[in-house]
Short mmCIF file of C-alpha atoms and ligand atoms in Angstrom, two decimals:
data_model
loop_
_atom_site.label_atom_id
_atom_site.label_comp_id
_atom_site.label_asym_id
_atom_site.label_seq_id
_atom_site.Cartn_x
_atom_site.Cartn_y
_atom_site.Cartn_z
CA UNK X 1 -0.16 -7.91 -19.58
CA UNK X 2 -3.46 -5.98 -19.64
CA UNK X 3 -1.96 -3.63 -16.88
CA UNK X 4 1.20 -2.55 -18.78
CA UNK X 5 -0.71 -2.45 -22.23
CA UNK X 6 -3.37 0.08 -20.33
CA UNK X 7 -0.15 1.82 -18.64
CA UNK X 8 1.13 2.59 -22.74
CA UNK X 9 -1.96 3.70 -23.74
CA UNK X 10 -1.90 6.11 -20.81
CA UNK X 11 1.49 7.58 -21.69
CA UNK X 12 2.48 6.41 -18.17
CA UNK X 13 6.73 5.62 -18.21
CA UNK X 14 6.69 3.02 -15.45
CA UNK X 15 4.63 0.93 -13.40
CA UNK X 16 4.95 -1.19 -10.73
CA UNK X 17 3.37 -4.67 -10.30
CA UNK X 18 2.42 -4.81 -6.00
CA UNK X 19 -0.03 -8.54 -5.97
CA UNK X 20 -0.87 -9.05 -2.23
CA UNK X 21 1.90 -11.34 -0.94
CA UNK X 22 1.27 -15.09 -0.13
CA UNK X 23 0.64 -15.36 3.78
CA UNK X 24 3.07 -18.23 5.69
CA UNK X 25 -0.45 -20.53 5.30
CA UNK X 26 -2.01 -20.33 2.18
CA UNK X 27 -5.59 -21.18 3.99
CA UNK X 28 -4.89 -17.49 5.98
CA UNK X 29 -7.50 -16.14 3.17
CA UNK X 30 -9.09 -15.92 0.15
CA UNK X 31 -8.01 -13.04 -1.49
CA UNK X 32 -4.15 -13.38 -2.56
CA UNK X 33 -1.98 -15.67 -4.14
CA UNK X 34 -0.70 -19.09 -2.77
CA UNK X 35 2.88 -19.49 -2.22
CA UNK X 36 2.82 -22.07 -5.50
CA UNK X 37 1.74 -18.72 -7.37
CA UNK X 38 4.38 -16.68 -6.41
CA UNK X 39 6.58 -17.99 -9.15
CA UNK X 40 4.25 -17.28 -11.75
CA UNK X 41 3.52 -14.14 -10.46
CA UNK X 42 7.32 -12.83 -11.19
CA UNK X 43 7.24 -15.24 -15.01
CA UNK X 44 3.69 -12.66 -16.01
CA UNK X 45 5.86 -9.69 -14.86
CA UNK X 46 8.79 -10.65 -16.74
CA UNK X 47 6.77 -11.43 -19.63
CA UNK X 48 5.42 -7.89 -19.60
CA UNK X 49 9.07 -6.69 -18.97
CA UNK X 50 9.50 -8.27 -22.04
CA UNK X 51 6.67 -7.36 -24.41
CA UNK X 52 6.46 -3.77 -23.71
CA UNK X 53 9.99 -2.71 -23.75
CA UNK X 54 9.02 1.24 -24.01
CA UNK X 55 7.67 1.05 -19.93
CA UNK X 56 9.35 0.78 -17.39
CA UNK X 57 7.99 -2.37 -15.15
CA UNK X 58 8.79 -2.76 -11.79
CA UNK X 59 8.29 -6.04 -9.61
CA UNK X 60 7.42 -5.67 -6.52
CA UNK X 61 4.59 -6.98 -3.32
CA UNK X 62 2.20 -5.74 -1.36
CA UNK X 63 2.76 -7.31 1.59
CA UNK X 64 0.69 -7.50 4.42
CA UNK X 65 2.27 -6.80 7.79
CA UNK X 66 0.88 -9.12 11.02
CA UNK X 67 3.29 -8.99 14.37
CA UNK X 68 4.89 -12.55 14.05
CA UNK X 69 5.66 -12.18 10.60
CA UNK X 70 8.52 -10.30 10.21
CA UNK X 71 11.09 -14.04 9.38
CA UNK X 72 8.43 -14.79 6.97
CA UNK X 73 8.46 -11.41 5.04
CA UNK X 74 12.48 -11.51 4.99
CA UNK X 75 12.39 -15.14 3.53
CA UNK X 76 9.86 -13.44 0.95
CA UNK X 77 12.09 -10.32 0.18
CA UNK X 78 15.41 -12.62 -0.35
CA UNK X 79 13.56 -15.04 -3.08
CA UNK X 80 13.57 -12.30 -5.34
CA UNK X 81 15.04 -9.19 -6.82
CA UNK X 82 11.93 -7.19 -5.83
CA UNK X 83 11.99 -3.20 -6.79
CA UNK X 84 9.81 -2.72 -3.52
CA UNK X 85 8.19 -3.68 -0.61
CA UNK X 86 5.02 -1.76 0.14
CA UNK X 87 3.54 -2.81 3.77
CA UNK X 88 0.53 -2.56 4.16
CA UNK X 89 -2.04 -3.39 7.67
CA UNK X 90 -5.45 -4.77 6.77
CA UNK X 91 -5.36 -6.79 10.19
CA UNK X 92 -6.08 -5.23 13.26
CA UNK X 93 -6.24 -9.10 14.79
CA UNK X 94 -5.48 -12.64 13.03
CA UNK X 95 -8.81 -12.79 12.09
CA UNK X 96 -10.41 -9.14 10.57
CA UNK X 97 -9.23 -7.29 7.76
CA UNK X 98 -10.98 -3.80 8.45
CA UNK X 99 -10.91 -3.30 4.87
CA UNK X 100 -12.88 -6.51 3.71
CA UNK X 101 -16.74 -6.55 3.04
CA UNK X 102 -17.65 -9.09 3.88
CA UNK X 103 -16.45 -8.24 7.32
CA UNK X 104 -18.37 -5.43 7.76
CA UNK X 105 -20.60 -6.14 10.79
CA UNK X 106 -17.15 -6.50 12.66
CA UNK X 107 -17.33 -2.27 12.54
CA UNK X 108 -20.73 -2.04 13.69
CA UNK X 109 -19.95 -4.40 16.81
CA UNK X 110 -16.65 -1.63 17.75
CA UNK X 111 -15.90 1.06 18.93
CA UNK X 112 -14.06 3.23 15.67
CA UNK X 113 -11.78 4.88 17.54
CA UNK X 114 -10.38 1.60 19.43
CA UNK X 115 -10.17 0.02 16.05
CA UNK X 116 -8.14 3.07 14.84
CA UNK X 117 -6.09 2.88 17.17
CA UNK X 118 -5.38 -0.78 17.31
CA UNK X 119 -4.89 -0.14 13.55
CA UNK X 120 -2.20 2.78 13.67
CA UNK X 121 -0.68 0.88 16.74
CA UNK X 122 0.11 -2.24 14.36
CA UNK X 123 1.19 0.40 11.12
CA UNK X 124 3.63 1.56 13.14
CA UNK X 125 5.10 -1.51 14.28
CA UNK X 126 5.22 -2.21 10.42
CA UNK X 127 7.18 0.92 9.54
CA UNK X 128 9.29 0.19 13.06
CA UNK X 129 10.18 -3.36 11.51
CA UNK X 130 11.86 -1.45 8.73
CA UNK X 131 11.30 -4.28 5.89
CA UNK X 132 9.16 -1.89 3.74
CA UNK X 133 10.28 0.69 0.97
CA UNK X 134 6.50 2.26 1.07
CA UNK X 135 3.99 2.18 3.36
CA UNK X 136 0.30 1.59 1.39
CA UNK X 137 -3.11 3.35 1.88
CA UNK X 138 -1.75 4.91 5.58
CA UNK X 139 -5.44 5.50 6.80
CA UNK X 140 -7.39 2.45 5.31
CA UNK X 141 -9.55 2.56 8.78
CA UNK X 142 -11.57 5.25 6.86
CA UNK X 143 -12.63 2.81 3.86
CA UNK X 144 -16.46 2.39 4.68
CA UNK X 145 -16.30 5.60 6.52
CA UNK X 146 -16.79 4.77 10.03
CA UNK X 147 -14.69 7.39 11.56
CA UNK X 148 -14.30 8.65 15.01
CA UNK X 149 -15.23 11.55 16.96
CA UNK X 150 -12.18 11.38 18.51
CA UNK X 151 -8.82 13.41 16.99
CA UNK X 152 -6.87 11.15 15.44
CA UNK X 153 -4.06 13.77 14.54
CA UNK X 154 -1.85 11.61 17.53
CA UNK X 155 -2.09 8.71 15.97
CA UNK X 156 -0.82 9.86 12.61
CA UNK X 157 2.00 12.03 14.36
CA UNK X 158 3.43 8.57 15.92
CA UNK X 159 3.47 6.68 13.25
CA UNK X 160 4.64 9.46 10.70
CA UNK X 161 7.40 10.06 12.99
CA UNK X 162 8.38 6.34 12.64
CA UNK X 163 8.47 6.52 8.96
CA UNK X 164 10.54 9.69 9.01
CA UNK X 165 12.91 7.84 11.61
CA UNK X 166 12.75 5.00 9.22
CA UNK X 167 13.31 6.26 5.83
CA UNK X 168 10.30 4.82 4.08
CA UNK X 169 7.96 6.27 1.71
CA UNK X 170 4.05 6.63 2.02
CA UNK X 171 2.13 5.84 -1.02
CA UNK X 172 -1.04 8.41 -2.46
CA UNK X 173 -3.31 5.82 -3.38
CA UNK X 174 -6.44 6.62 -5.94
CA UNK X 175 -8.19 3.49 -4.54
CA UNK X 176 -9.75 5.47 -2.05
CA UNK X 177 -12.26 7.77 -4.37
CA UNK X 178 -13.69 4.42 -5.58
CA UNK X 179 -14.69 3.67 -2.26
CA UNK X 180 -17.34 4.48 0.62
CA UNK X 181 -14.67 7.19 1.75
CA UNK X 182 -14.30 8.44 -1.70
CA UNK X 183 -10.76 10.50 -0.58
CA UNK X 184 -7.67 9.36 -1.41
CA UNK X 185 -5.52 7.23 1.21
CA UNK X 186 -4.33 9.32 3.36
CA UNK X 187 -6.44 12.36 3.65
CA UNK X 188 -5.02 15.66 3.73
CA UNK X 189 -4.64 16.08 7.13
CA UNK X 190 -2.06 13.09 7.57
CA UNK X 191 -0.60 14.26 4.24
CA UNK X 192 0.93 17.43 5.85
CA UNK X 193 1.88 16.49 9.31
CA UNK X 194 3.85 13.73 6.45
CA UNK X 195 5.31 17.08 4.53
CA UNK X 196 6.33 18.57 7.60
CA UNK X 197 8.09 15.87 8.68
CA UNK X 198 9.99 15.24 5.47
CA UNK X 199 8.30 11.71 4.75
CA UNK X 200 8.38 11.15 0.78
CA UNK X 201 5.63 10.50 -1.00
CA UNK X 202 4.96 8.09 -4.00
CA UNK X 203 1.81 7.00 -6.17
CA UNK X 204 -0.24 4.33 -7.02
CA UNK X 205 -3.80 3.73 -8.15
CA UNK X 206 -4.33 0.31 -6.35
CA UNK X 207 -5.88 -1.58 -10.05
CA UNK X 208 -7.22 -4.54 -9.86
CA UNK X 209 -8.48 -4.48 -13.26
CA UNK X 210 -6.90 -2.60 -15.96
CA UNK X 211 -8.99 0.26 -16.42
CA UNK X 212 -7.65 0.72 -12.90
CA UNK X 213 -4.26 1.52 -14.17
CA UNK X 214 -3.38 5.36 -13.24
CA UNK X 215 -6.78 6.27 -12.43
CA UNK X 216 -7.35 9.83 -10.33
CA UNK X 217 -3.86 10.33 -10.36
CA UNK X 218 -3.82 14.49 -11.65
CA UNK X 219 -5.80 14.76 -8.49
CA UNK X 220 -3.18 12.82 -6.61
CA UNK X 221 -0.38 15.26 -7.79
CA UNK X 222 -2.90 17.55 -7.17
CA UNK X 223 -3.23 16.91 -3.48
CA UNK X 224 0.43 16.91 -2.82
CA UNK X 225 1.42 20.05 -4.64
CA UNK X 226 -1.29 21.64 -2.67
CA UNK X 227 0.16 20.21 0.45
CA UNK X 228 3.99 21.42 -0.57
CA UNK X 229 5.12 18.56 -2.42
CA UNK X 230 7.64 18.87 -5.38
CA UNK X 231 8.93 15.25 -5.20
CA UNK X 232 8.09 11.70 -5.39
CA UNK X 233 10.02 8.54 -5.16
CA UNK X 234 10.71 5.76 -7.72
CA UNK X 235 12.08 1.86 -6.70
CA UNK X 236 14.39 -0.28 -8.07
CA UNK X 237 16.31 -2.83 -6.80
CA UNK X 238 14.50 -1.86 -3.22
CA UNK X 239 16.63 1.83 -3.65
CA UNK X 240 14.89 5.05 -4.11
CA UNK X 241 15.37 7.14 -6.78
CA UNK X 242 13.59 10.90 -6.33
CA UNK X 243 11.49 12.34 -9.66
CA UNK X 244 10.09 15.72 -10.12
CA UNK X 245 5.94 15.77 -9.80
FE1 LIG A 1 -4.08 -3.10 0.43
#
């Protein structure tokens, strides 16, 4: 409710709800809802649906992709009317999310560059499965900033190339500034191999509180005008509607 009230005061027209997705075993983690929550999830959404009539409120998941799970996310997507999917990786392997601090050590003990890889590797399967509208923060690797020596402009080319095959969107996420990388997710380099390609683009701020709520977002728009961008995609009912930036 605090989201969509923040969201009016902003002047913002929609917003989308994206909680992390319950995992097929609700002991996978500690930092997203159980499967039992999932109901009351959608009831809070509704309720805000409800109580600010003037916004726009979309319902949607961010839902993790792990090889494996691709039944389990279809189950997911069919026991609602969801507006979107976005897919996101934090898992190179069952047991490290790159993006989690309390995992940090795990970067020290690797190589970056193998961990990029690994990580682009699995985002790519994700965008391959084709059970996303949106990809989420495409180079999340970068969070703490341990990034390689290496050129990673490969690694974005194959997996941009699977989301233009695929049809999806990539999300500009403000998240990033707020952290070690301070940059937005993705960087402008991935950015305009995703221009050149014709990949669409859409925007979110990644809140988890509501002062979160459309946070860094001129410089968002910002970042893809200056990369070409005139356009940016809306969901509903998991179809994409285009908007002028
Ligand atoms: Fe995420």
């Amino acid at each position: 409710m605090d989201y969509a009230r923040r969201a009016v005061e902003l002047g913002l027209d929609e917003i989308g709800f994206s909680d992390h997705s319950p995992m097929p075993r609700d002991d996978f983690d500690d930092w997203r809802m159980r499967d039992s929550q999932l109901d009351e999830y959608v009831a809070k959404v509704r309720l805000a649906q409800r109580e600010f009539p003037q916004l726009k409120i979309r319902l949607a998941l961010e839902v993790d992709y792990l090889p494996g799970h691709e039944d389990w996310i279809r189950k997911l997507a069919a026991r609602q009317p969801w507006d979107y999917f976005i897919g996101s990786v934090h898992y190179v392997s069952d047991s490290w999310d790159i993006d989690n601090p309390a995992k940090l050590s795990e970067w020290k003990k690797r190589d970056a560059f193998a961990v990029w890889q690994a990580y682009f590797e699995r985002l790519t399967q994700a965008v391959e499965s084709g059970l996303f509208d949106i990809i989420g923060h495409a180079d999340l690797p970068k969070k703490f900033g341990f990034r390689p020596a290496q050129d990673c402009t490969p690694l974005y080319e194959k997996f941009l190339h699977a989301v233009a095959e695929t049809g999806c969107a990539i999300e500009l996420n403000t998240a990033g500034l707020r952290k070690d990388c301070q940059e937005i997710y993705p960087s402008r380099e991935l950015l305009e191999i995703a221009f050149r390609k014709n990949v669409p683009i859409t925007f979110g701020s990644d809140a988890h509180a509501p002062a979160e709520v459309g946070l860094n977002f001129a410089e968002a728009v910002a970042l893809a005008r200056s990369v070409g961008y005139t356009e940016t995609l809306r969901f509903r009912q998991r179809q994409a509607e285009a908007a002028w930036l």
